[in-house]
Coordinates of C-alpha atoms and ligand atoms in Angstrom, one line a residue:
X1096 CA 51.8 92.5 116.2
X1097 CA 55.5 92.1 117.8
X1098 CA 55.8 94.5 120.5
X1099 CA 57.9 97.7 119.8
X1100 CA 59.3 101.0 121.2
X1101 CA 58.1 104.1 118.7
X1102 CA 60.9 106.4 119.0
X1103 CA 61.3 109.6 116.5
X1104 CA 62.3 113.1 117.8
X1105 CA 63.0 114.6 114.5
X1106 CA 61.1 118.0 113.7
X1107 CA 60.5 118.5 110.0
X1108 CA 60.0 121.9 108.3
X1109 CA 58.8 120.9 104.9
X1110 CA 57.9 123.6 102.5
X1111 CA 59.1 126.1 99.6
X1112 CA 61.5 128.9 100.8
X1113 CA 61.8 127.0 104.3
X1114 CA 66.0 126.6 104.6
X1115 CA 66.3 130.4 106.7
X1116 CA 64.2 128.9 109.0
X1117 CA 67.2 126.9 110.3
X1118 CA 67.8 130.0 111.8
X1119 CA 65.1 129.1 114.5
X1120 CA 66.8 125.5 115.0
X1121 CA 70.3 126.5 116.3
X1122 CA 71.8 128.0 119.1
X1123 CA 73.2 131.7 117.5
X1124 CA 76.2 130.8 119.9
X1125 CA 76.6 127.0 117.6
X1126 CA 79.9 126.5 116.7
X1127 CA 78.7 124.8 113.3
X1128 CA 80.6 122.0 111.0
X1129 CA 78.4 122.7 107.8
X1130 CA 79.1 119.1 105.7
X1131 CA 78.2 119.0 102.1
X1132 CA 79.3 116.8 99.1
X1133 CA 80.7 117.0 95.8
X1134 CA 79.4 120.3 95.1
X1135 CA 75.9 120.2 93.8
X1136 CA 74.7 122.6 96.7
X1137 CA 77.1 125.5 95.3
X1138 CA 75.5 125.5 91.5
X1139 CA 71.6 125.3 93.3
X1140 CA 72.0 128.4 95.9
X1141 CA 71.2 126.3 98.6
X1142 CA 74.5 126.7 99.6
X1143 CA 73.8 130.3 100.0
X1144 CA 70.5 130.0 101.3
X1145 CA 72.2 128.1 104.3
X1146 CA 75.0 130.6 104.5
X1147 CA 72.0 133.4 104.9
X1148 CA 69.7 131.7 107.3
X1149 CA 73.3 130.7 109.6
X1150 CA 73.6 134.6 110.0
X1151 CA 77.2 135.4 112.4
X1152 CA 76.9 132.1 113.8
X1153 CA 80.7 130.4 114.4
X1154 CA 80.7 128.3 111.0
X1155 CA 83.4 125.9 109.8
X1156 CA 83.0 123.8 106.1
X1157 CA 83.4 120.6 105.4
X1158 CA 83.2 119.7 101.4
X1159 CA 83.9 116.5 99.8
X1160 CA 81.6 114.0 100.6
X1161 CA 81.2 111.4 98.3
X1162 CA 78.1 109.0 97.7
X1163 CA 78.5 106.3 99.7
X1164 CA 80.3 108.2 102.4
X1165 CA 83.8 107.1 102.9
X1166 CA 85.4 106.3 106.0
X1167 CA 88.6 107.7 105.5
X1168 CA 86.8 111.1 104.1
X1169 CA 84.6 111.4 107.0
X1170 CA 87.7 111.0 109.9
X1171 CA 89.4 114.6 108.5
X1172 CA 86.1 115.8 109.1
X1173 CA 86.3 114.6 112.6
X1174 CA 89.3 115.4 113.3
X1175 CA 88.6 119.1 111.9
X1176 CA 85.7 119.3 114.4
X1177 CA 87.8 117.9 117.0
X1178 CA 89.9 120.7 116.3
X1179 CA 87.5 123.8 116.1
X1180 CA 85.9 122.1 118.9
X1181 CA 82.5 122.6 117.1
X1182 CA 79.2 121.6 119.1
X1183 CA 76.7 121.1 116.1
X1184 CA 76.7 119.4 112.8
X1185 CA 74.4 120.4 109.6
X1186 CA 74.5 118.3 106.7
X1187 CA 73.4 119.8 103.7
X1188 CA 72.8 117.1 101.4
X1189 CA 71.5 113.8 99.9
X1190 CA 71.6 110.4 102.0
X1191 CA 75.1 110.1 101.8
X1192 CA 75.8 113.6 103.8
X1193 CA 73.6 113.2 105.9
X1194 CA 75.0 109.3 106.5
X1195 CA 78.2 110.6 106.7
X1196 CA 77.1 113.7 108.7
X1197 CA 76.2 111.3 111.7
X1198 CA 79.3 109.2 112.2
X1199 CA 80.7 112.7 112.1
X1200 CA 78.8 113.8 114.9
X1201 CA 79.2 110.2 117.0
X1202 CA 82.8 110.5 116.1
X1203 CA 84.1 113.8 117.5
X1204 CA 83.4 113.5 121.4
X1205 CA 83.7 109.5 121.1
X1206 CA 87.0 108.1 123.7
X1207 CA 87.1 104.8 121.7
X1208 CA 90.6 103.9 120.2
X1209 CA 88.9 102.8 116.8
X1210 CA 86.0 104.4 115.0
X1211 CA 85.2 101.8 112.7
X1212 CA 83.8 99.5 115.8
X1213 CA 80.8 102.6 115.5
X1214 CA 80.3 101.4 112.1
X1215 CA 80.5 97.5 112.5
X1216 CA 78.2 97.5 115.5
X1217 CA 81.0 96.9 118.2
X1218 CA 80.9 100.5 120.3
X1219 CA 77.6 101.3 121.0
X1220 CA 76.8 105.0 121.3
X1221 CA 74.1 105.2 123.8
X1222 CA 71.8 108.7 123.4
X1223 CA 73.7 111.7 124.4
X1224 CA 76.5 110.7 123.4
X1225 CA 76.7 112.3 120.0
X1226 CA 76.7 115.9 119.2
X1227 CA 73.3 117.6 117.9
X1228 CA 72.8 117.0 114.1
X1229 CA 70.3 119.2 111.8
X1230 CA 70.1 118.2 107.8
X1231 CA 68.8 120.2 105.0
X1232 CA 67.8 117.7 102.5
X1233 CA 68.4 117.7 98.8
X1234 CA 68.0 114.6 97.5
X1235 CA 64.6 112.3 98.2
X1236 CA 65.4 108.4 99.1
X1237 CA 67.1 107.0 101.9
X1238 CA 64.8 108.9 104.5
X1239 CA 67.9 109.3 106.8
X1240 CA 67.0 113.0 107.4
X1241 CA 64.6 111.1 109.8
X1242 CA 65.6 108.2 111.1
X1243 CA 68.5 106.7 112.7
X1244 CA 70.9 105.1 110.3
X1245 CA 73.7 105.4 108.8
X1246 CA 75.3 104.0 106.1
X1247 CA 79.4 104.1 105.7
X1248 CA 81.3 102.7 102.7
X1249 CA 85.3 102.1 103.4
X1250 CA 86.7 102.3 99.6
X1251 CA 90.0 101.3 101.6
X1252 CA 89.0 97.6 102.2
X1253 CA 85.7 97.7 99.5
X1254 CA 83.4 97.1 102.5
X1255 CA 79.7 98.7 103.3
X1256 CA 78.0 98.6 106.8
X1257 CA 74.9 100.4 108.2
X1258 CA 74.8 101.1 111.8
X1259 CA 72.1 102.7 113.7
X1260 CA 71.9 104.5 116.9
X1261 CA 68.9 107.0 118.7
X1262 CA 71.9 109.4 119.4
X1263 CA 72.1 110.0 115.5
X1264 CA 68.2 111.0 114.8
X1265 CA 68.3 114.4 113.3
X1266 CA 66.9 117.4 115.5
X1267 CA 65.3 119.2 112.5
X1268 CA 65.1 118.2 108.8
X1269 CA 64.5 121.0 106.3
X1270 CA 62.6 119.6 103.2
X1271 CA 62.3 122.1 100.5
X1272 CA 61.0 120.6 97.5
X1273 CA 62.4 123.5 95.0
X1274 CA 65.8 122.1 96.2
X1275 CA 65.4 118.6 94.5
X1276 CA 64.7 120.8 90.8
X1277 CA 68.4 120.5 89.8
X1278 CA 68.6 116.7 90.8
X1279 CA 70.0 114.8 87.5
X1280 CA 67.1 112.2 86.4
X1281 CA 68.8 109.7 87.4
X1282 CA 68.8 110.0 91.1
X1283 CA 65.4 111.1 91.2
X1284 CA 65.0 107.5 89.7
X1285 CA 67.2 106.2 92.2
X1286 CA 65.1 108.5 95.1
X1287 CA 61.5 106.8 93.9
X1288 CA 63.3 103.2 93.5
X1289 CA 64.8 103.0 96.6
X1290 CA 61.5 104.1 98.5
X1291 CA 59.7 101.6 96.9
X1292 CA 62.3 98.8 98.0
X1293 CA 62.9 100.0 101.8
X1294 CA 58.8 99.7 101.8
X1295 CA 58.9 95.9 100.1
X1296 CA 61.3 94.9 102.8
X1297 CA 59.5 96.1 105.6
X1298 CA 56.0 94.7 103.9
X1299 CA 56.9 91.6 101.9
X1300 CA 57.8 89.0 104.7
X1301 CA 55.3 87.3 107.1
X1302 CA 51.8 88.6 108.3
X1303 CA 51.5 89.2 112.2
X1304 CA 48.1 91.5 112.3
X1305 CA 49.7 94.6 111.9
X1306 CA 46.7 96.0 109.9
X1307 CA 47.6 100.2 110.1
X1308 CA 50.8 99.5 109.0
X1309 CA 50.3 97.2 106.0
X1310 CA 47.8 99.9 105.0
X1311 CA 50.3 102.6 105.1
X1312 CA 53.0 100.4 103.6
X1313 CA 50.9 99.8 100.4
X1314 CA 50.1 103.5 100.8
X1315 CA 53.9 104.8 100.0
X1316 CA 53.6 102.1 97.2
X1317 CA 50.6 103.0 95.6
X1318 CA 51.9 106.7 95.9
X1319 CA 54.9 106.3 94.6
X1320 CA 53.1 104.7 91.4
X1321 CA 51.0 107.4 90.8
X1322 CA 53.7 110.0 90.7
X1323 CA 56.7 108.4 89.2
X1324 CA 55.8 109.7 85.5
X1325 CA 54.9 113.3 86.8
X1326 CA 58.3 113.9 89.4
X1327 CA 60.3 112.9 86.3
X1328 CA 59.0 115.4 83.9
X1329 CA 60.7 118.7 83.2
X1330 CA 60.6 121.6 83.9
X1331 CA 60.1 119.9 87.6
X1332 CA 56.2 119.8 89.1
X1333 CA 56.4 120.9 92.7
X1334 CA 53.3 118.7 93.8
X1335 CA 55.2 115.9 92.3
X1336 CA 58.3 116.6 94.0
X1337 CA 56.3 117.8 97.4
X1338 CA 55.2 114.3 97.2
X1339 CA 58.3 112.4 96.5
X1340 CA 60.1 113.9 99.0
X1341 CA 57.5 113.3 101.8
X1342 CA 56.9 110.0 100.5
X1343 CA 60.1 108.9 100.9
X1344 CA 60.9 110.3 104.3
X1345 CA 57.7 107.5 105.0
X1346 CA 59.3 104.8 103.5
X1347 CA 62.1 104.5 106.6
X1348 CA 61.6 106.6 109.3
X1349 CA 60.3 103.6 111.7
X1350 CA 56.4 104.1 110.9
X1351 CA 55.5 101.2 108.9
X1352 CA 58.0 99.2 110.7
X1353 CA 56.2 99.0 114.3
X1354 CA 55.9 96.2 115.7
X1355 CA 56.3 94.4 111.8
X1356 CA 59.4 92.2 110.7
X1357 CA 62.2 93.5 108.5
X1358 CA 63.8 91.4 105.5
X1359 CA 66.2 93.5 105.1
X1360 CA 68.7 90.8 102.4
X1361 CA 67.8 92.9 99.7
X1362 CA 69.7 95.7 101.5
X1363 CA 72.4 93.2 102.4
X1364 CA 73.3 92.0 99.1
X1365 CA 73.0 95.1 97.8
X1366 CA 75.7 96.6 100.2
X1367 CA 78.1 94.0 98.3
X1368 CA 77.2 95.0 95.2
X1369 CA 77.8 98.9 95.0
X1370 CA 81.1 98.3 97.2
X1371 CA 82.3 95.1 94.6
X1372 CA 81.0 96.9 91.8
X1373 CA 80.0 100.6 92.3
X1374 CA 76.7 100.3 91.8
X1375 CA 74.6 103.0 92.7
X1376 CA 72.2 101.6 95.8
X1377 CA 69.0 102.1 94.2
X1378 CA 70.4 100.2 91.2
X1379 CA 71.8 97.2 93.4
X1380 CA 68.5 96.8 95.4
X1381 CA 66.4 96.6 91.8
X1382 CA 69.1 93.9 90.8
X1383 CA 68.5 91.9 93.4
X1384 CA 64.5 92.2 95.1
X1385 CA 62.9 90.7 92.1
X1386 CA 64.6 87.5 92.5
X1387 CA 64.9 87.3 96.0
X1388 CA 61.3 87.6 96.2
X1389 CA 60.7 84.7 93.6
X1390 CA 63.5 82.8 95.1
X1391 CA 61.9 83.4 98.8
X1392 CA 57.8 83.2 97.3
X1393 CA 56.8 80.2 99.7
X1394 CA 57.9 81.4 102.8
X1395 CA 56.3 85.4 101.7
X1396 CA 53.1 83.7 99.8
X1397 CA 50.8 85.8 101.8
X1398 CA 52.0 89.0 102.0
X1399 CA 53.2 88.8 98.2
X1400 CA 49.2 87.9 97.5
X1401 CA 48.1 90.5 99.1
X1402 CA 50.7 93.0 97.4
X1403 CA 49.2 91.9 94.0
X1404 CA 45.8 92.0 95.0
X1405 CA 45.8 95.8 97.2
X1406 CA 48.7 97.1 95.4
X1407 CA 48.1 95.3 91.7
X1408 CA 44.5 94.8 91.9
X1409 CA 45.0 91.5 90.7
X1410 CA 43.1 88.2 91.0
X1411 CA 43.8 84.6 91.4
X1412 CA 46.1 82.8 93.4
X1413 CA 49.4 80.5 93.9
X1414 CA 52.4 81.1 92.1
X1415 CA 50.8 82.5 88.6
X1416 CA 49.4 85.4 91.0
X1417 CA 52.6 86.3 92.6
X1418 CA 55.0 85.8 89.0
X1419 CA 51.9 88.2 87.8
X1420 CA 53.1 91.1 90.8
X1421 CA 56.3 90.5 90.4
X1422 CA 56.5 91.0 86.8
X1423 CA 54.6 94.6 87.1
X1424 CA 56.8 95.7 89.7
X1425 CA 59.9 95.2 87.4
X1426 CA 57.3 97.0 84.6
X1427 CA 57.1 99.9 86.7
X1428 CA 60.6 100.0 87.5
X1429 CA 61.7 99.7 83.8
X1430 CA 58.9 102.7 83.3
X1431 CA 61.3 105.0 85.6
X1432 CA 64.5 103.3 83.6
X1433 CA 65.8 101.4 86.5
X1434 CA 67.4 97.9 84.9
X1435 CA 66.8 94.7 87.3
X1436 CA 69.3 92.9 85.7
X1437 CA 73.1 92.4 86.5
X1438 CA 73.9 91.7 83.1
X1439 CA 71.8 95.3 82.3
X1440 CA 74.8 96.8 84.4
X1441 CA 77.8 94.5 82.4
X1442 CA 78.2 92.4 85.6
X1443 CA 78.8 88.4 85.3
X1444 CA 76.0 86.8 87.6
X1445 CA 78.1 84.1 88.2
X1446 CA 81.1 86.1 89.4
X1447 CA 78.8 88.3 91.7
X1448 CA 77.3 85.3 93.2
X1449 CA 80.7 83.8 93.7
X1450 CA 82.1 87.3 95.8
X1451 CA 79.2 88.0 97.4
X1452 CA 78.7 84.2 98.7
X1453 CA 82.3 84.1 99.6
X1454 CA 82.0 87.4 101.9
X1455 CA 78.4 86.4 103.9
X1456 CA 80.3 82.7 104.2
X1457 CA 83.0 84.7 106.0
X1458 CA 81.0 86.6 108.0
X1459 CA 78.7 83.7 108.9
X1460 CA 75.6 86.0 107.6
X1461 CA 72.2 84.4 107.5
X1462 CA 69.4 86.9 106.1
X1463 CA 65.8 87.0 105.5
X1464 CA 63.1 87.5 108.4
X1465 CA 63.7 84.6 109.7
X1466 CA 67.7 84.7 109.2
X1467 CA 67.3 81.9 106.9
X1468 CA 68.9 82.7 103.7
X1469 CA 72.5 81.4 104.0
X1470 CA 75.1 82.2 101.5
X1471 CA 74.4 79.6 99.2
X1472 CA 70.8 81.0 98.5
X1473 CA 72.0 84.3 98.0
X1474 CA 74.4 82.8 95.4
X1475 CA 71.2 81.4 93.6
X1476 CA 69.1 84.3 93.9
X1477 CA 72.1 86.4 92.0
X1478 CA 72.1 83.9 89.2
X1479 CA 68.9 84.6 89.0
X1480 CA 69.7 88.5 87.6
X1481 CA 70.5 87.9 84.2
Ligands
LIG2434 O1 77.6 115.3 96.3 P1 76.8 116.3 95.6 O2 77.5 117.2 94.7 O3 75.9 117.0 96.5 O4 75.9 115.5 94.5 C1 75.0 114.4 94.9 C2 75.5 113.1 94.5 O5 76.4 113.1 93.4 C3 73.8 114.6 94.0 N1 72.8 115.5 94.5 C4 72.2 115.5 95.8 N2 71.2 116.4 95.8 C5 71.3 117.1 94.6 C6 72.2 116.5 93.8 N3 72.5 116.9 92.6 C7 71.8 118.0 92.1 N4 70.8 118.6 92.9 C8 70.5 118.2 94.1 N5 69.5 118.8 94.8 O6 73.2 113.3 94.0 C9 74.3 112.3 94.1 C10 73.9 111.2 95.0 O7 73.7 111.7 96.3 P2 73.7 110.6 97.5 O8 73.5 111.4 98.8 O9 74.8 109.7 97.4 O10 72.4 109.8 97.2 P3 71.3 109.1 98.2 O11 70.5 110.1 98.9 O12 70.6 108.1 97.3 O13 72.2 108.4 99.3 C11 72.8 107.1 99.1 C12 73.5 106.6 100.3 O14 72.6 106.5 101.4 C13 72.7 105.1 101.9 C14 73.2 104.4 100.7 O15 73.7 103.1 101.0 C15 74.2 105.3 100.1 O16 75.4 105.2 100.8 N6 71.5 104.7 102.5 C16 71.1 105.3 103.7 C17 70.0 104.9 104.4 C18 69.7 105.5 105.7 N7 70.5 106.3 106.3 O17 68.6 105.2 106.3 C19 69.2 103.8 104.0 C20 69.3 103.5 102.5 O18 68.8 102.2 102.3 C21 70.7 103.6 102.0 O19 71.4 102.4 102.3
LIG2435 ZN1 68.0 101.9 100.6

């Protein structure tokens, strides 16, 4: 095992009815920038469930946030905090709030000329230096209500950049499962999907005797299987969705990733695809993991043995075993209708590969756990989707 620093202050309040407890979480002298996105919160009365539980506190609204968060969106909300001088963010919402929530909170007492360098990784904002940030969750996936990254999306230039920072873990996270009831099917697809991948790129690379934490990887994997049929049935199962949403709070929020290594090209690639091509980023991981892990099989052989053997319970060996997993994981993501094809989404493989090579040429990018997949490999694993 690598050596690591465990690091995660955030304090979740999971449970039916449990959004007025915010009250408890925030100073009743907060001056509160509430952000929310397109409106979904309004038709669900969580909206007014937060409303409730913020009593008299001091609270300004910030509506509008889009999925995949845009840069330009999120500096009026900065510059309204800025303005109503507010000392604490909520961010009522799905990953993309929440994403979007913390560059808010980094970007309102930040003395930088230019806020982007948060979001490429130039200005470093140490802990401390961001103001307090509390999420009430409504959408289950990108585990950000827990963890320290963020995600921003700048339509302006059609780019995509995580950036991470301890200053940005959430205080609290409020995890109600009866808020995830009105969630279209699709994104509940999306939610199990992207779970599943964050957990394949933290588990499908190279062992190093990490044994608690490959058993809890293929935990959140095995989990995930079991419930996918039941959290897509309506009228909504709250053990299904209980599970779901704790589930994928597990899949990123620095537990199974202690001390492991990350492949995180999946993620990469898939960055370029949703800000080329809109895809949604569940549906630009599942076009891309597939491959990448048949492209990448010898240098993964046995981690992607033992996925097929503790996750499949399959049997033999070499290539045929791992062409076996692979095939049932696209199975089971067919089963909760996620395509894994670009051409299922009308995209040309061959143009994809082109832009997308082009762009990690530019930047120099090298990906993979051992930085090792140039530009040219991620062009063949793309040709690959069709
Ligand atoms: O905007 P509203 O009206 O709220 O509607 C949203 C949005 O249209 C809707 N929704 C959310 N909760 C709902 C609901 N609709 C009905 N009922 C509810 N309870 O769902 C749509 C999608 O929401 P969004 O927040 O965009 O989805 P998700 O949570 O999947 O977040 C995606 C973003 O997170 C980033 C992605 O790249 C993308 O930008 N990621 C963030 C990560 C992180 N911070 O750790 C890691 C991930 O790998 C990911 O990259
Ligand atoms: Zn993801």
């Amino acid at each position: 095992m690598k050596n690591f620093v465990f690091y995660n202050p955030t304090r979740i309040i999971f449970g039916k009815g449990t959004i007025a407890k915010i009250d408890q979480q925030i100073s009743p002298t907060a001056r509160v920038l509430m952000c929310y996105g397109g409106g979904s919160i309004k038709g669900n009365t969580v909206y007014d469930q937060v409303i409730t539980a913020l009593k008299d506190r001091k609270v300004h609204e910030f509506g509008g946030i889009e999925t995949n968060p845009d840069y330009d969106t999120l500096m009026e909300a900065i510059v309204l905090g800025r303005d109503k001088r507010v000392d604490f963010i909520l961010a009522v919402g799905g990953g993309s709030v929440i994403d979007g929530a913390k560059l808010v909170a980094a970007g309102i007492p930040y003395e930088g000329d230019n806020l982007w360098d948060i979001v490429t990784g130039e200005a470093r904002v140490r802990v401390g230096e961001a103001l307090p940030l509390g999420t009430v969750l409504t959408l289950p996936a990108t585990s950000s209500e827990m963890n320290n990254i963020s995600v921003i999306s700048r339509r302006a230039t059609k780019e995509k950049f995580g950036w991470m920072s301890d200053a940005v873990y959430p205080a609290f996270s409020v995890l109600d499962p009866t808020v995830t009831y009105s969630l279209p099917e699709e994104q509940v697809r999306n939610g199990i999907v992207d779970t599943y991948i964050h957990v394949m790129e933290q588990y499908a690379t190279v062992p190093v005797n990490a044994l608690l934490q490959e058993r809890q990887a293929e935990a959140i994997l095995l989990t995930l299987q079991d419930i996918s049929q039941k959290v897509l049935e309506m009228p909504p199962d709250y053990g299904a969705r209980a599970n779901l949403m704790w589930t994928a709070s597990n899949g990123l929020n620095n537990f199974i990733s202690c001390g492991v290594p990350g492949d995180w090209a999946t993620h990469g690639i898939g960055h370029e695809l949703t800000a080329l091509y809109g895809l949604a980023h569940a549906e630009s991981l599942a076009v891309v993991l597939p491959h990448l892990l048949w492209h990448q099989r010898e240098k993964k052989a046995e981690k992607l043995a033992q996925y097929a053997q503790r996750v499949w319970g399959l049997t033999g060996g070499g290539d045929e075993l791992i062409r076996e997993a692979l095939d049932r994981m696209c199975d089971f993501f067919r089963l909760v209708k996620m395509p894994t094809r670009l051409t299922d989404f009308q995209i040309d493989p061959q143009e994809a590969a082109n832009q997308v090579r082009q762009r990690f040429d530019a930047r120099g990018s090298l990906l993979g756990e051992h930085g090792d997949i140039t530009p040219d490999q991620v062009a063949e694993i793309l040709l690959m989707s069709q």
